[in-house]
Short mmCIF file of C-alpha atoms and ligand atoms in Angstrom, two decimals:
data_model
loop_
_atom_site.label_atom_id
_atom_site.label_comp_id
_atom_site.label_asym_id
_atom_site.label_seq_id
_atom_site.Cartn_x
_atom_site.Cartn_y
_atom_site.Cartn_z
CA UNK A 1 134.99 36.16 121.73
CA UNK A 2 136.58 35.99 117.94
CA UNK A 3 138.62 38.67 117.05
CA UNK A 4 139.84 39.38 113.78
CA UNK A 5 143.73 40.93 113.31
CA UNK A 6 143.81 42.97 110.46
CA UNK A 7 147.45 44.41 108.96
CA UNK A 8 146.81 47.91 107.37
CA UNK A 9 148.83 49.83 104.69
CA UNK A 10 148.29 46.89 102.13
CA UNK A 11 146.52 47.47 98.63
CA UNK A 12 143.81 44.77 97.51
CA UNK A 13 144.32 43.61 93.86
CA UNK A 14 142.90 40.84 92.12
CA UNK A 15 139.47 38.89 92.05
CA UNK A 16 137.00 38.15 93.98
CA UNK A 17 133.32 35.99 93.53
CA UNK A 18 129.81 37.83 95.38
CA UNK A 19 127.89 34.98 97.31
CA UNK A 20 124.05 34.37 97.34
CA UNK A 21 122.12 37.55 99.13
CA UNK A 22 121.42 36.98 102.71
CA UNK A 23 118.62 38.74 102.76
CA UNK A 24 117.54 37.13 99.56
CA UNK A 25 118.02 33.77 100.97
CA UNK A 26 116.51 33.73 104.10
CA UNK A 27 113.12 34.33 102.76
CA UNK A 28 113.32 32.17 100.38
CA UNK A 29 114.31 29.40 102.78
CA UNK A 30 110.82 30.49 104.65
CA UNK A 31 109.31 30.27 101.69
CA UNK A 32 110.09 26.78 100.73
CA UNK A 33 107.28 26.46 104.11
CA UNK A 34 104.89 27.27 101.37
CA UNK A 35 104.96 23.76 99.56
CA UNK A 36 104.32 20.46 100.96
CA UNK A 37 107.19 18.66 98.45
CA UNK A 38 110.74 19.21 97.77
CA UNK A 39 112.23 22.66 96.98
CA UNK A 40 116.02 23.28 95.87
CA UNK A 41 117.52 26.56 96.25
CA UNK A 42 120.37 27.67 94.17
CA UNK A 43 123.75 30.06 95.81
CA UNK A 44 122.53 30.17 99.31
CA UNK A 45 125.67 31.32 101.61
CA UNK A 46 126.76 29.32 104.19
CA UNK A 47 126.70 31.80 106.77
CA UNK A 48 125.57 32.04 110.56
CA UNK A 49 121.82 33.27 109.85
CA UNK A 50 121.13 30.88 107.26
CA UNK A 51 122.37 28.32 110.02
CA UNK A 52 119.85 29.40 111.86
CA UNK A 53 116.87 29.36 109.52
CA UNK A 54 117.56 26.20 108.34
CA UNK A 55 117.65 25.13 112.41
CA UNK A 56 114.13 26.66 112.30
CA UNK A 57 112.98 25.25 109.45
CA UNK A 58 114.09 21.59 110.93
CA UNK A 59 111.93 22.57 114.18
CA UNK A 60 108.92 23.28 112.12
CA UNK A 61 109.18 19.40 110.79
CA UNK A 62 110.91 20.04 107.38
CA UNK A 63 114.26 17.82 106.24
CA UNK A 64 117.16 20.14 105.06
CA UNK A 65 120.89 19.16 103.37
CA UNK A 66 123.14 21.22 101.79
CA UNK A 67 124.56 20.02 98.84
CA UNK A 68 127.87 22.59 98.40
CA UNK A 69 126.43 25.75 97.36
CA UNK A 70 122.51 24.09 97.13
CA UNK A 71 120.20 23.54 100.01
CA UNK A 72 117.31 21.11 99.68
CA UNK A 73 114.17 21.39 101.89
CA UNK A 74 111.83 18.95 102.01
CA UNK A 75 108.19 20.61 103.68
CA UNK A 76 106.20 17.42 103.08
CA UNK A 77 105.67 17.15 106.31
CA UNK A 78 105.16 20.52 108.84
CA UNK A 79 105.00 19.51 112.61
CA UNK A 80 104.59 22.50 114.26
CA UNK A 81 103.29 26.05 113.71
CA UNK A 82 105.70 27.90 116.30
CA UNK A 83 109.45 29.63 116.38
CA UNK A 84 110.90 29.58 119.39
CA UNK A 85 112.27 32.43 121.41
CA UNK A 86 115.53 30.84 121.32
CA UNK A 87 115.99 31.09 117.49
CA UNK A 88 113.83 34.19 117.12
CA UNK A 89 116.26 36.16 119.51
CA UNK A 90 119.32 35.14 117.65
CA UNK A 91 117.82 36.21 114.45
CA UNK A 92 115.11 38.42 113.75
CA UNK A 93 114.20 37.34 110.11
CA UNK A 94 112.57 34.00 112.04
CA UNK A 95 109.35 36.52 112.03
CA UNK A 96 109.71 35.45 107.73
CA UNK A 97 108.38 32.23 108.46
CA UNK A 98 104.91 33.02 109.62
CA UNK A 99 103.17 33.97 106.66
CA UNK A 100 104.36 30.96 105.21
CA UNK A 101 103.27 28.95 107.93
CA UNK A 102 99.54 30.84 108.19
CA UNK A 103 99.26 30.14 104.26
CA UNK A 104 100.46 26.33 104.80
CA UNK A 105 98.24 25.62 108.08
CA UNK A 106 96.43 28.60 109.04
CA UNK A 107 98.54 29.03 112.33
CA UNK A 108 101.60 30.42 113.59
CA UNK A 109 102.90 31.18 116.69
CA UNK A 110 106.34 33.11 116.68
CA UNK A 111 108.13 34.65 119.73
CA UNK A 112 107.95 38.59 119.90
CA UNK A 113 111.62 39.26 118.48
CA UNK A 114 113.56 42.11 120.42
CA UNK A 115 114.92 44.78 120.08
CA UNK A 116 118.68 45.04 118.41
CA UNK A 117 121.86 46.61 117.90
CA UNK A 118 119.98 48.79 115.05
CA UNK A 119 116.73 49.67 116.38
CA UNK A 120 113.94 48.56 118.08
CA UNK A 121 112.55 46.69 115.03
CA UNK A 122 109.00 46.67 115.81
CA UNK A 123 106.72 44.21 113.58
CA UNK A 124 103.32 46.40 113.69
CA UNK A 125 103.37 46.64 109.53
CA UNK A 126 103.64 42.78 109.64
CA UNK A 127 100.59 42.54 112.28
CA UNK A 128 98.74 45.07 110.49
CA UNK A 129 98.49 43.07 107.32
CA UNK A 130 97.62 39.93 108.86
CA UNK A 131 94.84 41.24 110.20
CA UNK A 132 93.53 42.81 107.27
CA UNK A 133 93.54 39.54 105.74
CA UNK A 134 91.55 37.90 108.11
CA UNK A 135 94.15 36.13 110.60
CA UNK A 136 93.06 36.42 114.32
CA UNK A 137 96.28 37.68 115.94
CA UNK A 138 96.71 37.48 120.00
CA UNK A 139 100.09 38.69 122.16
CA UNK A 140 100.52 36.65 125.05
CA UNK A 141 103.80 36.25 127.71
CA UNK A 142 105.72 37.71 124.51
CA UNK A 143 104.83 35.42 121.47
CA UNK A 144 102.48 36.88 119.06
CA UNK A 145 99.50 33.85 117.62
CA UNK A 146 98.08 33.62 114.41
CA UNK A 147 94.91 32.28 113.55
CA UNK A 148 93.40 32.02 110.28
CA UNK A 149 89.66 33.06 110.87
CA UNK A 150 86.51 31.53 108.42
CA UNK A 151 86.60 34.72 106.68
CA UNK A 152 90.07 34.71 105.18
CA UNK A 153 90.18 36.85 102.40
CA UNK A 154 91.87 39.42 100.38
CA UNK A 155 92.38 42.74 101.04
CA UNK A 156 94.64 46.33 100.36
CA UNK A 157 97.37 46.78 102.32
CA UNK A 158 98.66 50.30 102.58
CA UNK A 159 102.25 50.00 104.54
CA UNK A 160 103.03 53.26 106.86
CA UNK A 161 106.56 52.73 105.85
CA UNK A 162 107.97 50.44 103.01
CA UNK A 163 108.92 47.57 105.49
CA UNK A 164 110.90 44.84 103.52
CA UNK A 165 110.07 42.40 106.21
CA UNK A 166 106.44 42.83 106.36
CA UNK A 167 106.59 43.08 102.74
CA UNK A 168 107.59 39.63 102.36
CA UNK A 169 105.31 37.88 105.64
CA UNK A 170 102.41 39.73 103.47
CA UNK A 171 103.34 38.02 100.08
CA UNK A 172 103.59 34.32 101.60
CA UNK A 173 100.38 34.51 103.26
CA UNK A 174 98.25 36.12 100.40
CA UNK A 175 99.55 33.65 97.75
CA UNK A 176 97.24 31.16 98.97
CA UNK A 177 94.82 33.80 100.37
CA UNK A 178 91.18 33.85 98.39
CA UNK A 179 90.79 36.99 96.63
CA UNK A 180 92.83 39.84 95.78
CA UNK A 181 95.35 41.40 97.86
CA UNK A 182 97.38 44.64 97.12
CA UNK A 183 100.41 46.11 98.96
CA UNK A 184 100.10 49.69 98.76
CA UNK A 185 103.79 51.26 99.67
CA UNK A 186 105.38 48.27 99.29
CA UNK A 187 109.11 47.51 99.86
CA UNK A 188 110.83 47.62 96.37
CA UNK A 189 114.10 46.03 97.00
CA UNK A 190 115.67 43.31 94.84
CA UNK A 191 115.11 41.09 97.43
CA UNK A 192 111.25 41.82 96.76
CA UNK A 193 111.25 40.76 93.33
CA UNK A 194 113.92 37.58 93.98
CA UNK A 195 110.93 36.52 96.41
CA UNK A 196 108.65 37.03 94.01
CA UNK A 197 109.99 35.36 91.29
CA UNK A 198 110.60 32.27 93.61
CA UNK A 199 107.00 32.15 94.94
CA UNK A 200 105.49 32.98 91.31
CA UNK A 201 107.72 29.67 90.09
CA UNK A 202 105.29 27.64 93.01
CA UNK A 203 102.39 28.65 91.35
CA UNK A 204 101.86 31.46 92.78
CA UNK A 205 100.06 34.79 90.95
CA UNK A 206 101.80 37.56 92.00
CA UNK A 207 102.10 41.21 90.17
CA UNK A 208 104.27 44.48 91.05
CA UNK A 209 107.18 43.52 92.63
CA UNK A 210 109.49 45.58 92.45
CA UNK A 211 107.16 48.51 92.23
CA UNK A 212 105.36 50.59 95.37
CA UNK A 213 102.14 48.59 94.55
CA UNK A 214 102.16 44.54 94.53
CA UNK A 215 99.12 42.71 93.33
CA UNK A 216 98.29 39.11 94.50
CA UNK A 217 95.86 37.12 93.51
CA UNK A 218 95.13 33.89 96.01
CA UNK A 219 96.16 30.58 94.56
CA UNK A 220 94.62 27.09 96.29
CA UNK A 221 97.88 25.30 95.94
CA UNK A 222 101.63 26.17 95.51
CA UNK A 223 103.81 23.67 94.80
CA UNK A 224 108.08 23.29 95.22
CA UNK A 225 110.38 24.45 93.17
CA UNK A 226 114.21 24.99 92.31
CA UNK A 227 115.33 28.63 92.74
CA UNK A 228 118.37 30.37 92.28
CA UNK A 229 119.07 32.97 95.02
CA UNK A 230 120.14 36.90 93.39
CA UNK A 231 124.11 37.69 94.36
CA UNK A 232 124.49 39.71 97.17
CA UNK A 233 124.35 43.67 96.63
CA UNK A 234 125.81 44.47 100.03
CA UNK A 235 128.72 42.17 100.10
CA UNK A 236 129.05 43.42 96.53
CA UNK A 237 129.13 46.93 97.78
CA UNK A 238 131.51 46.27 100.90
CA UNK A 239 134.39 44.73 98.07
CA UNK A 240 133.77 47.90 96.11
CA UNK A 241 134.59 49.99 99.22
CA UNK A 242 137.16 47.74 100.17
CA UNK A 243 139.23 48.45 96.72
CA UNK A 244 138.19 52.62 97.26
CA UNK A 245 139.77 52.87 101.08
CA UNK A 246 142.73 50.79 100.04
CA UNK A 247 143.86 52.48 96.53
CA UNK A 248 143.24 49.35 95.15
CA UNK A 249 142.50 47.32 91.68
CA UNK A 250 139.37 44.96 92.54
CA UNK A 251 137.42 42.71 90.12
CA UNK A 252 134.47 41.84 91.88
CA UNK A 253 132.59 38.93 89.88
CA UNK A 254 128.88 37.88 90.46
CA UNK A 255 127.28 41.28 90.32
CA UNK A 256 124.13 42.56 89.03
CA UNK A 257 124.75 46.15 88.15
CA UNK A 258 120.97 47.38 88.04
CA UNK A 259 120.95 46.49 91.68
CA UNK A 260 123.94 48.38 92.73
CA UNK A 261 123.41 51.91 91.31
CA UNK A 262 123.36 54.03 94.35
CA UNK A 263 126.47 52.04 95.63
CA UNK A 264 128.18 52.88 91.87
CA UNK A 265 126.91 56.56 91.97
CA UNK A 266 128.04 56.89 95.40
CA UNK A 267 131.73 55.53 95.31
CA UNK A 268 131.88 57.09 91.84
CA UNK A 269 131.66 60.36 94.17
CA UNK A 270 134.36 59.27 95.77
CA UNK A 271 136.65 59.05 92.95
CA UNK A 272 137.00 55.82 92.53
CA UNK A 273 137.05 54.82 88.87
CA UNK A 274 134.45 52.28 88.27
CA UNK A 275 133.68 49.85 84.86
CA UNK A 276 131.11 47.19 84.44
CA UNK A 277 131.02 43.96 82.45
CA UNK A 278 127.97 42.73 82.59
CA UNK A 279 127.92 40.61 85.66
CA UNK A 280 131.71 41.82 87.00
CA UNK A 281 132.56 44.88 87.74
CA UNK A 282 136.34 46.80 88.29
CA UNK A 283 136.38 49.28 91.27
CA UNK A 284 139.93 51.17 91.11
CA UNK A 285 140.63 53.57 94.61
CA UNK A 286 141.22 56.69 94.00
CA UNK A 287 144.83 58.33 95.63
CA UNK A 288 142.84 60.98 97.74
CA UNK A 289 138.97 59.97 98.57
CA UNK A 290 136.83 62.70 98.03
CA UNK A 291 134.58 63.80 100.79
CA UNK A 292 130.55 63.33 99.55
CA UNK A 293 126.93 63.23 101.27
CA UNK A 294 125.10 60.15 102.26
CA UNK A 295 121.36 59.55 102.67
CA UNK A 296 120.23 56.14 103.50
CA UNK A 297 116.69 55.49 102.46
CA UNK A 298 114.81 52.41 101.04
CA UNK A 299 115.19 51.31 97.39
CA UNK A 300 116.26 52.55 94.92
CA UNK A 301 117.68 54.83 97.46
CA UNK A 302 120.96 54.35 99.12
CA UNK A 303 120.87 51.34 101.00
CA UNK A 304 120.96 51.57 105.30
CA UNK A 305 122.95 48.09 105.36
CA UNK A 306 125.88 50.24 102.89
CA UNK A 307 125.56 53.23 105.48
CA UNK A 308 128.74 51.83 108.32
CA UNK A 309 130.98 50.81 105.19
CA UNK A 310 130.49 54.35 103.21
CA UNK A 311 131.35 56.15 106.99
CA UNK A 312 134.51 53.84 107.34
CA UNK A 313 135.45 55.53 103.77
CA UNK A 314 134.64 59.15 104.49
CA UNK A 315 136.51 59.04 107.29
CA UNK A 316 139.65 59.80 105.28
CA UNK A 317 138.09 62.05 102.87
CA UNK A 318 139.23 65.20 101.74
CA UNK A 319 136.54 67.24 103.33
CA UNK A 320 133.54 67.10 105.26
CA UNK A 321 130.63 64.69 104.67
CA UNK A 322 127.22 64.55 105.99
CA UNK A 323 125.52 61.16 106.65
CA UNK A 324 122.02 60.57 106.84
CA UNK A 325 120.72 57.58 108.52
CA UNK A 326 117.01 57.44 107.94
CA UNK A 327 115.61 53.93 108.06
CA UNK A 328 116.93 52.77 111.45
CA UNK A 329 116.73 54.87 114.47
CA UNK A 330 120.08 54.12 115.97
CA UNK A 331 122.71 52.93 113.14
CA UNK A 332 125.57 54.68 114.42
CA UNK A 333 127.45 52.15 116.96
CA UNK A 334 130.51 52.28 114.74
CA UNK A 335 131.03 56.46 115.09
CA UNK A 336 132.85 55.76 118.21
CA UNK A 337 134.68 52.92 117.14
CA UNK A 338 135.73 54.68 114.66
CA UNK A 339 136.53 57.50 116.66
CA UNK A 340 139.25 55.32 118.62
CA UNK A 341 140.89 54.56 115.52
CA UNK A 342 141.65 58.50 115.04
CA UNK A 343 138.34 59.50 112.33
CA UNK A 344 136.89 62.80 113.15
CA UNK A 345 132.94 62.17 113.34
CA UNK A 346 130.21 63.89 115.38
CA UNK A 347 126.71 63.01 115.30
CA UNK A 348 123.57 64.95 116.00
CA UNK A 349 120.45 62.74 115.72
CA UNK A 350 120.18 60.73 112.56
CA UNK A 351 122.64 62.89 110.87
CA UNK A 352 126.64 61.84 111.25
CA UNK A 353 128.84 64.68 110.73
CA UNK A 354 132.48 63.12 109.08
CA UNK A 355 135.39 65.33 108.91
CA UNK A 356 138.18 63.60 106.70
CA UNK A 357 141.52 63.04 108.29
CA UNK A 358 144.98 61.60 107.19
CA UNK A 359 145.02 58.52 108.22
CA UNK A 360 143.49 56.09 110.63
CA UNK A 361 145.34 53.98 114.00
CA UNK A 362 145.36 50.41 113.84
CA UNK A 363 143.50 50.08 117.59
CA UNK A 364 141.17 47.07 119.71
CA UNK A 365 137.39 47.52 118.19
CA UNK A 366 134.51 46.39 119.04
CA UNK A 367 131.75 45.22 116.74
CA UNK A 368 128.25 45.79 117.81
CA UNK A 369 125.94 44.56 114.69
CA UNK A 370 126.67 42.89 111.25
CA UNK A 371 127.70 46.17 109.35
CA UNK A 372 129.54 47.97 111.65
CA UNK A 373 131.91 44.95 111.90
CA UNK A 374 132.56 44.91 108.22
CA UNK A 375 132.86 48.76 108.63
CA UNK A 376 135.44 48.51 111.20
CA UNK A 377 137.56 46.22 108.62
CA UNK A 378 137.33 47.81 106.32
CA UNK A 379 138.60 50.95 108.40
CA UNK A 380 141.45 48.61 109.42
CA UNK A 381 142.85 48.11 105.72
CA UNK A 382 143.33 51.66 105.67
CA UNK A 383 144.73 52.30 109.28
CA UNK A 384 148.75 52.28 109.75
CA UNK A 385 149.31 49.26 112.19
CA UNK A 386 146.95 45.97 113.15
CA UNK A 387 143.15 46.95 114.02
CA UNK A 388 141.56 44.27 116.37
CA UNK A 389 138.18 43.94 115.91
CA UNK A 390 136.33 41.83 118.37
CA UNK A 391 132.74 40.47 118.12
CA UNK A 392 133.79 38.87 114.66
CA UNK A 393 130.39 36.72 115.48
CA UNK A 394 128.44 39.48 114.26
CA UNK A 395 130.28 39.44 110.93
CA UNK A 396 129.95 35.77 110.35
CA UNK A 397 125.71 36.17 110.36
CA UNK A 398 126.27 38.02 107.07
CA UNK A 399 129.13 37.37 105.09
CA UNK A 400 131.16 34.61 103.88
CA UNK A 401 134.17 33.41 104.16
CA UNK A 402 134.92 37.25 103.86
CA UNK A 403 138.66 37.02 105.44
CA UNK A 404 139.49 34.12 102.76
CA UNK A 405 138.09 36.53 100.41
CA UNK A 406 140.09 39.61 101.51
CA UNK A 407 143.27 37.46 101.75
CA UNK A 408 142.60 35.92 97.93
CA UNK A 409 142.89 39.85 97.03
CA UNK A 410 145.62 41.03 99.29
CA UNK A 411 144.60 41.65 102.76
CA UNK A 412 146.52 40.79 105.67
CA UNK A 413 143.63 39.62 108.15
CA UNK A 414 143.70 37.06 110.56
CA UNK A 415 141.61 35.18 112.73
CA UNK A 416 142.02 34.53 116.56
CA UNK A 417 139.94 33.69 119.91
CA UNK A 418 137.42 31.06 120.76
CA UNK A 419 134.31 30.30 119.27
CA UNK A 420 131.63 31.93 120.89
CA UNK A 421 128.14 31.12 121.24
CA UNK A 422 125.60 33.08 118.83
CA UNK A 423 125.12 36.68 119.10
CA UNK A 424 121.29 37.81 119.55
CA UNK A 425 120.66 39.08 115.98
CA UNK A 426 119.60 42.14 114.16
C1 EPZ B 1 115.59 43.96 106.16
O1 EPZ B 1 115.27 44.04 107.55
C2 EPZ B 1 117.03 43.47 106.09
N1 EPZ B 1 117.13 42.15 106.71
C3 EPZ B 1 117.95 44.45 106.82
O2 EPZ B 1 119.29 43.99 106.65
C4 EPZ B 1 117.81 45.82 106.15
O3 EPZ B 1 118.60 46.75 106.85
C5 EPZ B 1 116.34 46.26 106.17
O4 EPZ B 1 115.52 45.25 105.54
C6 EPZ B 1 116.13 47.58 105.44
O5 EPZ B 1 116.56 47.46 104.12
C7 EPZ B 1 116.71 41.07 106.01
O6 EPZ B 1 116.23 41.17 104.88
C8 EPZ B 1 116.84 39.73 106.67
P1 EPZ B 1 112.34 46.74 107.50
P2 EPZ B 1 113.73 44.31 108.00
O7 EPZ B 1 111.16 46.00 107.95
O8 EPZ B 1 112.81 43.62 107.07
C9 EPZ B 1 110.57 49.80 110.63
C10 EPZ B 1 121.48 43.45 107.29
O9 EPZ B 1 122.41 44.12 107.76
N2 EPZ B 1 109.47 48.83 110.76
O10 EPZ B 1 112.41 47.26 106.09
O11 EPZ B 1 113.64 44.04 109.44
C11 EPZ B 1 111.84 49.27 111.26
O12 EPZ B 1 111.85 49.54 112.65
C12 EPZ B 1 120.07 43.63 107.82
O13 EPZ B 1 121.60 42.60 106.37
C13 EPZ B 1 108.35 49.16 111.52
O14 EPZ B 1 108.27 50.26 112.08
O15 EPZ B 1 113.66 45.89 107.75
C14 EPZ B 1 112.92 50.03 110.54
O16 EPZ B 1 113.07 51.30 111.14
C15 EPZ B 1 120.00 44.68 108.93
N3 EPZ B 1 107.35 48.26 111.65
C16 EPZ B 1 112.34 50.20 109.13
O17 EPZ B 1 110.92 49.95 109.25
C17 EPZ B 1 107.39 47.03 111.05
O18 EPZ B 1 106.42 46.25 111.19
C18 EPZ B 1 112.91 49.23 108.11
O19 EPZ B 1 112.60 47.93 108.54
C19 EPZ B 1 108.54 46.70 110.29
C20 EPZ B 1 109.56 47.62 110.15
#
């Protein structure tokens, strides 16, 4: 088990660079599926999930390198149509590739991923579109199998709830679908429209993203491209809280600012003094955090995978605040890790109630999903004495490099432990 060592009390000054967006990235890496030629994608991070999707992508019969910051897929040649449990238990965002790989060959066949840290993370919204565009969908001995049917063919998609996942699987599959689809409720994130762009670039005909309603019109070919992946709004989000819970002078380069405004609004609360430059943007920490309310929800609301990082910085706020988790049903693992580290937090169903204290302990941790872990960091830059946080596996799925980067402004952190094998993912 890794652990990381981090050294509290020390203010973070100085610069540093966003990466690519995960969550950008690894549908885009799906999507290169789409294309029987050779796609480039621009700023993908070289982190643990995109390890993995790029291991999937090579089991599917596709050629990937990574050329620095670049990775080049080459999907001339697909040689099978199904993820296996062993990659789609480590991470759940291997359910991306089947709508590219029903739109490329009119089969997929993807292990049922679990449950997670986070939630149960059902993928009814996914199998509910399918379906409604004509793929023949069977669940056997826990792998759900797509077939694409004679009568393929557009159709309206309402989504029960604005599923960024599903979303995406639906996109893939209707560019090439004949007809018209539409995504009624559709996901709206920045992701969305990254996706978009990058499919729209193969040839695709794609409308609305971005908005609640997404219009595609079926395509008979798509063909590669080169795309450059969006920065990363969360790691983006986790510096700016990083330079708040420290009383700290962060420039944090690589941002869009249109995609961080409930992050801005939210640490502006705080009172931290925030300016933007265009694509960089100054966080200064305020000498007393001020105590505010959270309410996760999905875009342009305030952002679930922000939710652990805003709690690490309430936890020394000057009053009480409420948080409201209300996209995942069980997104509080860190309240009692951050209970052992002295923060004053009770929780009553998706609501976390955060009473500010004085300071936090430097104490072991445990991580138990990708946020938390940066949460519980985060929590350690603030706390007197050396926070261990083990489970440093889940934090390597999302971020880069991010000790090098805390160091480069400041941080004492260190690494320890043995390499351990991959955690299941979120
Ligand atoms: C994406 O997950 C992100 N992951 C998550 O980021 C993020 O938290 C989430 O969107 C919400 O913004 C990637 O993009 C790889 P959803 P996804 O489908 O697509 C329910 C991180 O930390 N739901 O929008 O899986 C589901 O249970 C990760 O970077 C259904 O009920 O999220 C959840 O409660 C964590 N049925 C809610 O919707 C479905 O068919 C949101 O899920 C699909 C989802």
């Amino acid at each position: 088990m890794q652990t990381v060592k981090v050294y509290g009390g020390h203010r973070l000054h100085g610069e540093i660079t966003v990466s690519g967006s995960k969550n950008a990235g690894l549908p885009a890496l799906a999507a290169t599926i789409l294309a029987p030629g050779i796609s480039r994608l621009e700023s993908v991070p070289d982190l643990a999930d995109v390890h993995t999707m790029i291991e999937l992508l090579r089991s599917l019969g596709c050629k990937v390198k990574r050329e620095d910051k670049a990775i080049i897929v080459d999907a001339h040649n697909i040689t099978s149509t199904e993820a296996p449990y062993n990659l789609v238990r480590r991470m759940r965002a291997s359910v991306l590739i089947m709508g590219a790989l029903l739109s490329r060959t009119g089969q997929a066949k993807v292990a049922m991923p679990g449950g997670c840290a986070i939630g149960t993370r059902p993928i009814d919204l996914h199998i509910k579109g399918f379906k409604a565009l004509g793929i023949e969908i069977s669940n056997n001995y826990g792998c759900i199998e797509g077939k694409a049917s004679g009568k393929t063919a557009g159709a309206t998609v309402y989504l029960d709830f604005p599923s960024v996942g599903a979303t995406e699987n639906l996109m893939m599959l209707a560019t090439t679908t004949p007809g018209i689809t539409v995504i009624e409720n559709a996901a709206r994130e920045p992701e969305i429209v990254d996706l978009a762009t990058m499919l729209n670039s193969m040839g695709a005909r794609i409308n609305g993203a971005g908005t609640t309603t997404i219009r595609i019109i079926g395509v008979d070919q798509l063909y590669p491209t080169n795309h450059r992946i969006i920065p990363d709004r969360i790691e983006a989000g986790t510096f700016m809280v990083a330079a708040a819970i420290t009383k700290g002078n962060v420039v944090i380069k690589n941002t869009l600012e249109h995609h961080l405004c409930p992050i801005v609004a939210k640490i502006s609360e705080i009172g931290a003094k925030i300016k933007n430059y265009g694509e960089v943007m100054q966080v200064v920490g305020p000498m007393q955090i001020q105590s505010t309310d959270i309410h996760t929800l999905p875009y342009p609301g305030f952002p679930t995978d922000m939710q652990a990082q805003m709690m690490a910085l309430l936890t020394l706020g000057s009053g009480v605040s409420v948080i409201s988790e209300t996209v995942f049903e069980n997104r509080f693992r860190h309240v009692n890790e951050l209970g052992r580290m002295g923060a004053k937090i009770r929780t009553d169903g998706s609501k976390a109630i955060v009473k500010g204290v004085d300071r936090l302990y430097g104490v072991k941790v445990q991580a138990s999903d990708l946020r938390a872990g940066a949460a519980l960091i985060l929590a350690g830059l603030a706390a007197g004495g050396v926070t261990e946080v083990n489970g440093i596996n889940h934090i390597d799925r999302g971020y880069e490099n991010l000790e090098d980067k805390l160091r480069k402004i400041g941080a004492r952190v260190a690494r320890t432990g043995t390499v351990k094998k991959q955690v299941i993912g979120e």
